[in-house]
Structure formats: C-alpha cells, structure tokens
Amino acid sequence: MDKLQIHGGVALEGDVRISGAKNATLPILAACLLADGPVIVSNVPHLQDVTTMIELLGRMGVSVTVDEKMRIEVDASTIREHFAPYELVKTMRASILVLGPLLARFGQADVSLPGGCAIGARPVNIHVAGLQAMGADIHIENGYIKARAERLHGARFVLETVTVTGTENLMMAAALATGRTVLENAAREPEVVDLAQFLIAMGAKIQGAGSDTIIIDGVERLHGTSYEVLPDRIEAGTYLVAGAITSGRIRVKNARPGHLDAVIGKLQEAGADVATGENWVEVDMRGRRPRSVDIRTAPYPAFPTDMQAQFAALNTVADGVGTIIETIFENRFMHMLEMRRMGAEIRLEGNTAIIKGVERLTAAPVMATDLRASASLILAALIADGRTEIERIYHIDRGYEAIEEKFQQLGARIRRTPG
Ligand code: EPU
C-alpha cells in the first residue's frame, strides 16, 4: 500500500486551486438518476469516492462517460437494476444517496445497509423514516434496505437530527413525489444548497434550501441539464490551516469565502491575517506561531466536523491550551492518538480533547484512519522535525484531489512511495 513521506519544517507559501466539492458531487451524481435525459456535470473532482459512485451507477446499467476534464455525462435511461450492492456501499457510505432517487423514479430500490464506520455509528434511520412518511414500503432484509412505492406522496417531516445526506435523500425523493413535502430541521450545508440548485436546473420546484425548512413541490418529470459543482470548502479549509500551522502564507483560489466563515473566524483567533476576494481566501501568519483555539463542531453554519481534525493538528503546536468538542460523530478522535505518537500533548475526555501546544512535534510512523484524520496527520507532519511516514493513505485519495502535487506546489517536501 502506498505511503506518504513528509519532511517537516517548511513554511508553505503560494496559491492553490480548490477542486469541486466531493460532498456536493456525490449527491448530484445520484440525483442524475431522477432525470429522463442526459445530464452533464462539470468541476467534478478526481477522487476515489467519485469513481465509486460512477461504478455504482454503472453497475445499475446507467451510462456514464467521463472526459479528460472530468466532465461527466450521465444517462439513466439505460438502467437495468435498482440495486446498490454491499461490496460498494461498504467502501462508501454515501452510496445510500441512490435510495431516494431510485425509489422516487423507478418505484423500487434495494440498497445495502451501510455497516460500521471509523468515525461513529452513523445510522440511516432518518432516511428510512422520511421515505416511509412519503408512502414508501420499506423492509430490512438480509442486510439490505428493500424499498417499494407506487408513487411517493408529499409529507411534512421533521428530521429528528440534522443530517446532511438524510436531507439530500429526502429532497431528491420529494422532487418527483405528488404534492408538497416540507422538511423541517433540514441540514443547511452549502452542499445541500448545491444539490437543490442542481435539482432546480432539472426542473424541480424547491424553496428554502439553505434554511432549516425546505419546501419541495413534486413534479411529473425532471429533465437533463448541465451543472458545475461548487468548490470544496473542506479542501479549502485544509490548505488554509496548512498555511497557519507552518507559519506561512497560502491563498486558496476558486473558493467561496462565504462558506468558510466559521473556519476563517478560528484562523483569525489563531493569529492569522486573513484576506478574502470574490473567489479566494488568503491566510498569512507572517512567520508567527499560531495561538490555540477552542472548537465545538455543529451543523452548518457552525464549525464543521470535517475541519475538526485539522484544527486539532494546529492546536498541537500552538501557543496555549485549546479544547476541541466533537458533537456530530462519537468516535472522531483517532488522529489524536496518532498525533500523541508525534509528541502532541492531548488529554481525551469523552467527546472532548484538551490539547496543550508544544514547541515542536517529532516525526513518527503514523496511520490514517479516515479521510479528515489523514489530512490532519499530513498537517502535523508538515511541522514535525524529521521525516514522517503516513500509512493507509487510500483514505486521503477518497477526498483530496492531487494532494501531493498541491502541497509540493506550496513548497512542502512530500512524496508518495509505493508500499
Ligand atoms: N444520523 C442519525 N440518523 C440518520 C442519519 C444521521 O442518527 O439517519 C446522525 C449521525 O449518526 C451523525 C449525525 O446524524 O451523528 C450527522 O450525520 P450526517 O447524516 O449529517 O452525516 P452524513 O450525511 O452521513 C455528511 C458528509 C460527511 C460529514 C457529515 C457531517 C457526505 C457524503 N458526507 O455525512 O463527510 O462529516 O455530513 O457534516 O456528505 C467527509 O467528507 O469526510 C465526511 C465524513
């Protein structure tokens, strides 16, 4: 298995172009199942999770073509099966996003139940309950969600917990249901809004995406369209923290500053000078050591759980003591244990990590356990003395496009070695 080798100690400087958002691309590709004509999706990031979603659609008989610019054309008219097998769902939980579209458009879906996950239990009960409220007949059989419906009908549904993919599944299903669906306590993430805009471009009637109440008036059919995916705010945030942790200066281009408010606020608290333009953000530490920050993760627009690990890395070398509280996933602290092996001073109490910044981390062999944990280990390695080797980096390829190239461009000494 490939490894990443990183020699720490370089203050990163320069510009980096942000790719399309993974967590918008995945629901948008699933939503292509709803269209009765070909759809073209652009600004798609070249990532393992995107390849998995394409494979999933392909297995169903959907025709998918990808050009050299990662523009993807999806035509669901050739579909043969309405089935998401365990072997794909177990590698990518976001496969659950085909459940709503398959059921709404074809009246049936057999989707494997996602199993355990490195960051928490992550059940899908709200996805299922919402579809049942819309008239679906759903049974769990042999590890599969077997869903059937003549035609879904609109419903008023209160999501018991704010869930991103749950909101997306229900919004997609409601787009082709009869009558009005009102989703209360909906997720407000920019990726939910991007999916809503994509559905609207296909002819859906949706109001309120981006607020906690989304109103969907079902239509008879959705048509093909062309759509450009929004930039990845988590990738952008990760590079901004790289600038801060190495006391450097990094500008992320092709970003949406408005989606990064909570992250930018914390970078400023850490002592960074932050400048923004229409589609860029720049962080400049002017050679200073960052200050510790307190973080509490919560649904958008609060601080994202997907940036928690990166700020934990920042706190390990910051001046002072910082507390990190993870409220979304119960087991998202595996990176803390690896960072301790690099000399970080971290105390864990349930969902709280208390991190006392040290002057320097030292290189150590470490292991990535999930996507954002991997990113945080790269950040820690960038500031550690010596050569850090990170194993199991397939996690990083699920969510960060061309990560070594992008970091090399900023001056980092990073390379991939075949294992
Ligand atoms: N939850 C339930 N029941 C459900 C659904 C969710 O109890 O039916 C709980 C979860 O267990 C969790 C909370 O609700 O405690 C929120 O989870 P959510 O459903 O919002 O997570 P998700 O939709 O599975 C998406 C992103 C994650 C990101 C979370 C939170 C995609 C494809 N994935 O996951 O991204 O961390 O929202 O913002 O959009 C990543 O990119 O690294 C990643 C893990």
Coordinates of C-alpha atoms and ligand atoms in Angstrom, one line a residue:
M1 CA 0.0 0.0 0.0
D2 CA 1.2 3.5 -0.8
K3 CA 2.6 5.7 1.9
L4 CA 3.2 9.4 2.1
Q5 CA 6.6 10.7 3.2
I6 CA 6.8 14.2 4.6
H7 CA 9.8 16.2 5.8
G8 CA 8.5 18.9 8.1
G9 CA 9.7 22.4 8.7
V10 CA 8.9 24.4 5.6
A11 CA 6.7 27.5 5.9
L12 CA 4.3 26.9 3.0
E13 CA 3.8 29.7 0.5
G14 CA 1.8 30.2 -2.6
D15 CA -1.5 29.7 -4.4
V16 CA -3.5 26.5 -4.6
R17 CA -6.6 25.9 -6.8
I18 CA -9.5 24.3 -5.0
S19 CA -11.4 21.4 -6.7
G20 CA -15.1 20.7 -6.9
A21 CA -16.7 19.6 -3.6
K22 CA -16.8 15.8 -3.0
N23 CA -19.8 16.1 -0.8
A24 CA -21.8 18.0 -3.5
T25 CA -20.6 15.8 -6.4
L26 CA -21.8 12.6 -4.8
P27 CA -25.5 13.6 -4.3
I28 CA -25.5 15.3 -7.6
L29 CA -24.4 12.2 -9.4
A30 CA -27.0 10.2 -7.5
A31 CA -29.6 12.8 -8.5
C32 CA -28.9 12.2 -12.1
L33 CA -31.0 9.0 -11.7
L34 CA -34.0 11.3 -11.5
A35 CA -33.6 12.9 -14.9
D36 CA -35.2 11.5 -18.0
G37 CA -32.5 12.9 -20.3
P38 CA -28.7 13.1 -20.2
V39 CA -27.0 15.3 -17.6
I40 CA -23.6 16.8 -17.8
V41 CA -21.8 17.6 -14.5
S42 CA -18.6 19.6 -14.5
N43 CA -15.9 20.7 -12.0
V44 CA -16.0 17.1 -10.7
P45 CA -13.0 16.3 -8.5
H46 CA -10.9 13.3 -9.5
L47 CA -11.4 11.2 -6.3
Q48 CA -11.8 7.6 -5.3
D49 CA -15.3 8.3 -3.9
V50 CA -16.4 9.8 -7.2
T51 CA -15.1 6.7 -9.0
T52 CA -17.0 4.5 -6.6
M53 CA -20.3 6.5 -7.3
I54 CA -19.7 6.1 -11.0
E55 CA -19.1 2.4 -10.6
L56 CA -22.3 2.1 -8.6
L57 CA -24.3 3.9 -11.3
G58 CA -22.5 1.8 -14.0
R59 CA -23.5 -1.5 -12.2
M60 CA -27.1 -0.5 -12.4
G61 CA -26.8 -0.1 -16.2
V62 CA -26.7 3.7 -16.2
S63 CA -24.4 5.0 -18.9
V64 CA -21.7 7.2 -17.6
T65 CA -19.0 8.8 -19.7
V66 CA -16.1 10.9 -18.3
D67 CA -14.0 13.2 -20.5
E68 CA -10.4 14.2 -19.8
K69 CA -11.6 17.4 -17.9
M70 CA -13.6 15.2 -15.5
R71 CA -16.8 16.4 -17.1
I72 CA -19.3 13.6 -16.5
E73 CA -22.3 12.7 -18.7
V74 CA -24.9 10.5 -17.0
D75 CA -27.8 9.0 -18.8
A76 CA -30.1 6.9 -16.6
S77 CA -32.4 5.8 -19.4
T78 CA -30.4 2.6 -19.8
I79 CA -30.9 1.5 -16.2
R80 CA -31.5 -2.3 -15.7
E81 CA -31.2 -2.7 -11.9
H82 CA -32.2 -0.7 -8.9
F83 CA -29.6 -2.2 -6.7
A84 CA -26.7 -0.9 -4.6
P85 CA -24.5 -3.9 -3.5
Y86 CA -22.9 -4.3 -0.1
E87 CA -19.4 -4.5 -1.7
L88 CA -19.7 -0.9 -2.9
V89 CA -21.8 0.5 0.0
K90 CA -19.3 -0.8 2.5
T91 CA -16.5 1.1 0.8
M92 CA -18.5 4.3 0.6
R93 CA -21.4 5.1 2.9
A94 CA -22.6 7.9 0.6
S95 CA -23.9 5.2 -1.7
I96 CA -27.0 5.5 0.4
L97 CA -27.8 8.6 -1.7
V98 CA -29.2 6.4 -4.5
L99 CA -32.0 5.2 -2.2
G100 CA -34.3 8.3 -2.6
P101 CA -33.8 8.8 -6.3
L102 CA -34.2 5.1 -7.2
L103 CA -37.4 4.9 -5.2
A104 CA -38.9 8.1 -6.5
R105 CA -38.2 7.5 -10.2
F106 CA -38.5 3.7 -10.5
G107 CA -40.6 2.7 -7.5
Q108 CA -38.0 0.3 -6.2
A109 CA -34.6 0.3 -4.5
D110 CA -32.5 -2.4 -2.9
V111 CA -29.7 -0.7 -1.1
S112 CA -27.3 -2.4 1.3
L113 CA -27.3 -1.1 4.8
P114 CA -24.0 0.7 5.5
G115 CA -22.2 -1.0 8.3
G116 CA -19.9 0.3 10.9
C117 CA -17.7 3.3 10.3
A118 CA -14.4 4.5 11.6
I119 CA -15.9 7.8 13.0
G120 CA -19.2 6.7 14.5
A121 CA -22.3 4.5 14.3
R122 CA -23.9 6.6 11.5
P123 CA -27.3 5.0 11.2
V124 CA -29.7 5.8 8.3
N125 CA -32.9 5.6 10.3
I126 CA -33.9 9.1 9.4
H127 CA -33.5 8.5 5.6
V128 CA -35.8 5.5 6.0
A129 CA -38.4 7.2 8.3
G130 CA -38.7 10.1 5.9
L131 CA -39.3 7.9 2.9
Q132 CA -41.9 5.9 4.9
A133 CA -43.6 9.2 5.7
M134 CA -43.8 9.8 1.9
G135 CA -45.6 6.4 1.5
A136 CA -42.7 4.0 0.9
D137 CA -43.0 0.4 2.0
I138 CA -39.6 -0.4 3.5
H139 CA -38.2 -3.6 5.0
I140 CA -34.8 -4.5 6.1
E141 CA -33.9 -8.0 4.8
N142 CA -30.6 -9.8 4.7
G143 CA -28.7 -6.5 5.4
Y144 CA -30.5 -4.7 2.6
I145 CA -33.0 -1.8 2.7
K146 CA -35.8 -3.0 0.4
A147 CA -37.9 -0.1 -0.5
R148 CA -41.0 0.0 -2.8
A149 CA -43.6 2.6 -3.7
E150 CA -46.1 3.1 -6.5
R151 CA -45.6 6.8 -6.3
L152 CA -44.3 8.7 -3.3
H153 CA -46.5 11.4 -1.9
G154 CA -45.6 14.7 -0.3
A155 CA -45.4 14.8 3.5
R156 CA -44.4 17.1 6.4
F157 CA -41.4 15.5 8.0
V158 CA -39.3 16.7 11.0
L159 CA -35.8 15.3 10.8
E160 CA -35.0 14.1 14.4
T161 CA -31.3 15.0 14.0
V162 CA -29.8 17.4 11.4
T163 CA -28.5 15.0 8.8
V164 CA -26.8 16.1 5.5
T165 CA -27.3 13.0 3.3
G166 CA -30.6 12.4 5.0
T167 CA -31.9 15.8 3.9
E168 CA -30.4 15.2 0.5
N169 CA -32.1 11.8 0.1
L170 CA -35.5 13.1 1.1
M171 CA -35.2 16.3 -1.0
M172 CA -34.4 14.1 -4.1
A173 CA -37.2 11.7 -3.4
A174 CA -39.7 14.6 -2.9
A175 CA -38.8 16.2 -6.2
L176 CA -40.7 13.5 -8.0
A177 CA -43.4 12.8 -5.4
T178 CA -47.0 14.0 -5.8
G179 CA -47.8 17.2 -3.9
R180 CA -45.8 19.2 -1.3
T181 CA -43.1 17.9 1.0
V182 CA -41.9 20.1 3.9
L183 CA -38.7 19.1 5.5
E184 CA -38.2 20.6 9.0
N185 CA -34.9 20.7 10.8
A186 CA -33.2 20.2 7.5
A187 CA -29.4 20.5 7.1
R188 CA -28.3 23.9 5.8
E189 CA -24.9 22.9 4.4
P190 CA -23.8 24.5 1.1
E191 CA -23.7 21.1 -0.4
V192 CA -27.4 20.7 0.3
V193 CA -28.0 24.0 -1.4
D194 CA -25.9 23.0 -4.4
L195 CA -27.9 19.8 -4.8
A196 CA -31.1 21.9 -4.6
Q197 CA -29.8 24.2 -7.3
F198 CA -29.0 21.2 -9.5
L199 CA -32.4 19.7 -9.0
I200 CA -34.0 23.1 -9.8
A201 CA -31.9 23.2 -13.0
M202 CA -33.5 19.9 -13.9
G203 CA -37.0 21.4 -13.4
A204 CA -37.6 20.7 -9.7
K205 CA -39.6 23.1 -7.5
I206 CA -37.7 23.7 -4.3
Q207 CA -37.7 26.6 -1.9
G208 CA -35.8 27.3 1.3
A209 CA -32.6 25.2 0.7
G210 CA -30.0 26.7 3.0
S211 CA -32.6 27.3 5.7
D212 CA -33.9 24.6 8.1
T213 CA -37.2 24.3 6.3
I214 CA -37.1 23.1 2.7
I215 CA -40.3 23.0 0.7
I216 CA -40.5 20.8 -2.3
D217 CA -43.4 20.7 -4.7
G218 CA -43.2 17.4 -6.6
V219 CA -43.2 17.5 -10.4
E220 CA -44.0 14.8 -13.0
R221 CA -40.6 14.6 -14.6
L222 CA -37.1 16.1 -14.4
H223 CA -35.1 16.8 -17.5
G224 CA -31.4 16.7 -18.3
T225 CA -29.2 19.7 -17.7
S226 CA -25.6 20.9 -17.4
Y227 CA -24.3 21.8 -14.0
E228 CA -21.0 23.0 -12.4
V229 CA -20.3 21.7 -8.9
L230 CA -19.4 24.2 -6.2
P231 CA -15.8 24.4 -4.8
D232 CA -14.9 22.2 -1.8
R233 CA -14.9 24.2 1.4
I234 CA -13.2 21.5 3.4
E235 CA -10.3 21.1 0.9
A236 CA -10.0 24.9 1.0
G237 CA -10.1 25.0 4.8
T238 CA -7.5 22.2 5.0
Y239 CA -5.0 24.3 2.9
L240 CA -5.7 27.4 4.9
V241 CA -4.8 25.5 8.1
A242 CA -1.6 24.3 6.4
G243 CA -0.7 27.9 5.9
A244 CA -1.4 28.7 9.5
I245 CA 0.3 25.7 11.1
T246 CA 3.5 26.2 9.1
S247 CA 3.6 30.0 9.9
G248 CA 3.3 30.6 6.1
R249 CA 1.1 32.3 3.6
I250 CA -1.4 30.4 1.4
R251 CA -4.0 31.7 -1.0
V252 CA -6.8 29.3 -2.0
K253 CA -8.3 30.1 -5.3
N254 CA -11.7 29.1 -6.8
A255 CA -13.1 29.0 -3.3
R256 CA -16.3 30.5 -1.8
P257 CA -15.2 32.6 1.2
G258 CA -18.9 32.9 2.4
H259 CA -18.9 29.1 3.0
L260 CA -15.8 29.4 5.2
D261 CA -16.9 31.9 7.8
A262 CA -16.6 29.6 10.9
V263 CA -13.2 28.4 9.7
I264 CA -11.9 31.9 8.9
G265 CA -13.0 33.1 12.3
K266 CA -11.0 30.4 14.0
L267 CA -7.9 31.2 11.8
Q268 CA -8.1 34.8 12.9
E269 CA -8.4 33.8 16.5
A270 CA -5.2 31.7 15.9
G271 CA -3.5 34.9 14.9
A272 CA -3.6 34.7 11.1
D273 CA -4.2 37.7 8.9
V274 CA -7.0 36.6 6.6
A275 CA -7.9 38.4 3.4
T276 CA -10.7 37.5 1.0
G277 CA -11.8 38.3 -2.5
E278 CA -14.8 37.2 -4.5
N279 CA -13.4 33.7 -5.1
W280 CA -10.3 33.4 -2.9
V281 CA -9.1 33.4 0.7
E282 CA -5.6 34.1 1.8
V283 CA -4.1 33.3 5.2
D284 CA -0.8 34.9 6.3
M285 CA 0.9 34.1 9.6
R286 CA 3.8 36.5 8.9
G287 CA 6.1 33.9 10.4
R288 CA 4.2 33.8 13.7
R289 CA 3.4 30.7 15.8
P290 CA -0.4 30.1 15.9
R291 CA -2.4 30.5 19.1
S292 CA -4.6 27.7 20.4
V293 CA -8.3 27.9 19.6
D294 CA -11.4 26.3 21.2
I295 CA -13.6 24.4 18.7
R296 CA -17.1 22.9 19.0
T297 CA -18.3 21.1 16.0
A298 CA -22.0 21.5 15.0
P299 CA -24.1 21.6 11.8
Y300 CA -23.6 24.4 9.3
P301 CA -23.2 27.4 9.6
A302 CA -21.3 26.4 12.9
F303 CA -17.9 24.9 12.8
P304 CA -17.7 21.8 10.6
T305 CA -16.8 18.4 12.0
D306 CA -14.9 17.8 8.7
M307 CA -12.4 20.5 9.9
Q308 CA -12.1 19.3 13.5
A309 CA -9.0 17.1 12.9
Q310 CA -7.1 19.8 11.0
F311 CA -7.6 22.3 13.9
A312 CA -6.6 19.6 16.3
A313 CA -3.3 19.4 14.4
L314 CA -3.0 23.2 14.6
N315 CA -3.5 23.2 18.4
T316 CA -0.8 20.6 18.9
V317 CA 1.9 23.2 18.0
A318 CA 0.0 26.4 19.0
D319 CA 0.7 28.6 21.9
G320 CA -1.6 27.8 24.8
V321 CA -4.3 25.2 25.5
G322 CA -7.2 24.5 23.2
T323 CA -10.3 22.4 23.8
I324 CA -12.0 20.6 21.0
I325 CA -15.5 19.3 21.4
E326 CA -16.9 16.9 18.7
T327 CA -20.7 16.9 18.8
I328 CA -21.5 15.2 15.5
F329 CA -19.6 11.9 15.5
E330 CA -18.8 9.9 18.7
N331 CA -15.6 8.4 17.5
R332 CA -13.8 11.0 15.5
F333 CA -10.6 11.3 17.6
M334 CA -8.4 8.6 16.2
H335 CA -6.0 11.2 14.8
M336 CA -5.4 12.4 18.4
L337 CA -3.8 9.1 19.3
E338 CA -1.5 9.2 16.3
M339 CA -0.5 12.8 17.0
R340 CA 0.4 11.8 20.5
R341 CA 2.9 9.5 18.9
M342 CA 4.4 12.6 17.3
G343 CA 4.8 14.2 20.7
A344 CA 1.5 16.0 21.0
E345 CA 0.1 16.6 24.5
I346 CA -3.5 15.6 24.3
R347 CA -6.0 14.6 27.0
L348 CA -9.2 12.9 25.9
E349 CA -12.3 13.0 28.0
G350 CA -15.3 11.5 26.1
N351 CA -16.0 13.8 23.1
T352 CA -13.6 16.5 24.4
A353 CA -9.9 16.8 23.6
I354 CA -7.7 19.1 25.6
I355 CA -4.6 20.0 23.7
K356 CA -1.6 21.8 25.1
G357 CA 0.6 23.1 22.4
V358 CA 4.2 22.0 22.2
E359 CA 7.0 23.9 20.5
R360 CA 7.8 21.1 18.0
L361 CA 6.3 17.7 17.0
T362 CA 8.7 14.9 16.1
A363 CA 8.3 12.6 13.1
A364 CA 6.9 9.2 13.6
P365 CA 5.3 6.4 11.5
V366 CA 1.6 7.1 11.7
M367 CA -1.5 5.6 10.2
A368 CA -4.6 7.3 8.7
T369 CA -7.9 6.0 9.9
D370 CA -10.4 8.2 7.9
L371 CA -10.3 10.9 5.4
R372 CA -10.0 14.0 7.6
A373 CA -7.8 12.2 10.1
S374 CA -5.4 11.6 7.2
A375 CA -5.4 15.3 6.3
S376 CA -4.7 16.2 9.9
L377 CA -1.7 13.9 10.0
I378 CA -0.3 15.5 6.9
L379 CA -0.6 18.9 8.6
A380 CA 1.1 17.6 11.7
A381 CA 3.9 16.1 9.6
L382 CA 4.4 19.4 7.8
I383 CA 5.6 21.0 11.1
A384 CA 7.3 17.9 12.7
D385 CA 11.0 17.6 13.0
G386 CA 12.2 14.8 10.7
R387 CA 10.5 12.5 8.2
T388 CA 7.0 11.3 8.9
E389 CA 5.6 8.3 7.1
I390 CA 1.8 8.1 6.8
E391 CA 0.3 4.7 6.1
R392 CA -3.2 3.8 4.7
I393 CA -3.3 6.9 2.6
Y394 CA -6.1 5.4 0.4
H395 CA -8.3 7.4 2.8
I396 CA -6.9 10.6 1.6
D397 CA -7.4 9.7 -2.1
R398 CA -11.1 9.4 -1.3
G399 CA -11.4 13.2 -0.7
Y400 CA -8.4 15.2 -1.7
E401 CA -7.5 15.7 -5.3
A402 CA -3.8 15.5 -6.3
I403 CA -2.8 16.2 -2.7
E404 CA 1.0 15.7 -3.1
E405 CA 1.1 17.9 -6.2
K406 CA -0.8 20.7 -4.5
F407 CA 1.3 20.6 -1.4
Q408 CA 4.5 20.4 -3.4
Q409 CA 3.4 23.5 -5.3
L410 CA 3.3 25.3 -1.9
G411 CA 6.8 24.2 -1.1
A412 CA 6.1 21.1 1.0
R413 CA 8.6 18.2 0.9
I414 CA 6.1 15.4 0.4
R415 CA 6.1 12.4 -1.8
R416 CA 4.2 9.2 -2.3
T417 CA 6.1 5.9 -2.1
P418 CA 4.7 2.6 -3.2
G419 CA 4.4 0.3 -0.2
Ligands
EPU1 N1 -27.7 10.4 12.0 C1 -28.7 9.6 12.5 N2 -29.6 9.0 11.7 C2 -29.6 9.2 10.4 C3 -28.6 10.0 9.8 C4 -27.7 10.6 10.6 O1 -28.7 9.5 13.8 O2 -30.5 8.6 9.7 C5 -26.7 11.1 12.8 C6 -25.3 10.6 12.5 O3 -25.0 9.4 13.2 C7 -24.5 11.7 13.0 C8 -25.4 13.0 12.7 O4 -26.7 12.4 12.5 O5 -24.3 11.7 14.4 C9 -25.0 13.8 11.5 O6 -24.6 12.9 10.4 P1 -25.0 13.2 8.9 O7 -26.1 12.3 8.5 O8 -25.2 14.7 8.7 O9 -23.7 12.7 8.1 P2 -23.6 12.2 6.7 O10 -24.7 12.8 5.9 O11 -23.5 10.7 6.7 C10 -22.1 14.1 5.6 C11 -20.8 14.1 5.0 C12 -19.7 13.9 6.0 C13 -19.8 14.9 7.1 C14 -21.2 14.9 7.7 C15 -21.4 16.0 8.7 C16 -21.3 13.4 2.7 C17 -21.2 12.4 1.7 N3 -20.8 13.1 3.9 O12 -22.2 12.7 6.2 O13 -18.5 14.0 5.3 O14 -18.9 14.7 8.1 O15 -22.2 15.1 6.7 O16 -21.3 17.2 8.2 O17 -21.9 14.5 2.5 C18 -16.2 13.6 5.0 O18 -16.3 14.2 3.9 O19 -15.1 13.3 5.4 C19 -17.4 13.2 5.7 C20 -17.4 12.3 6.6

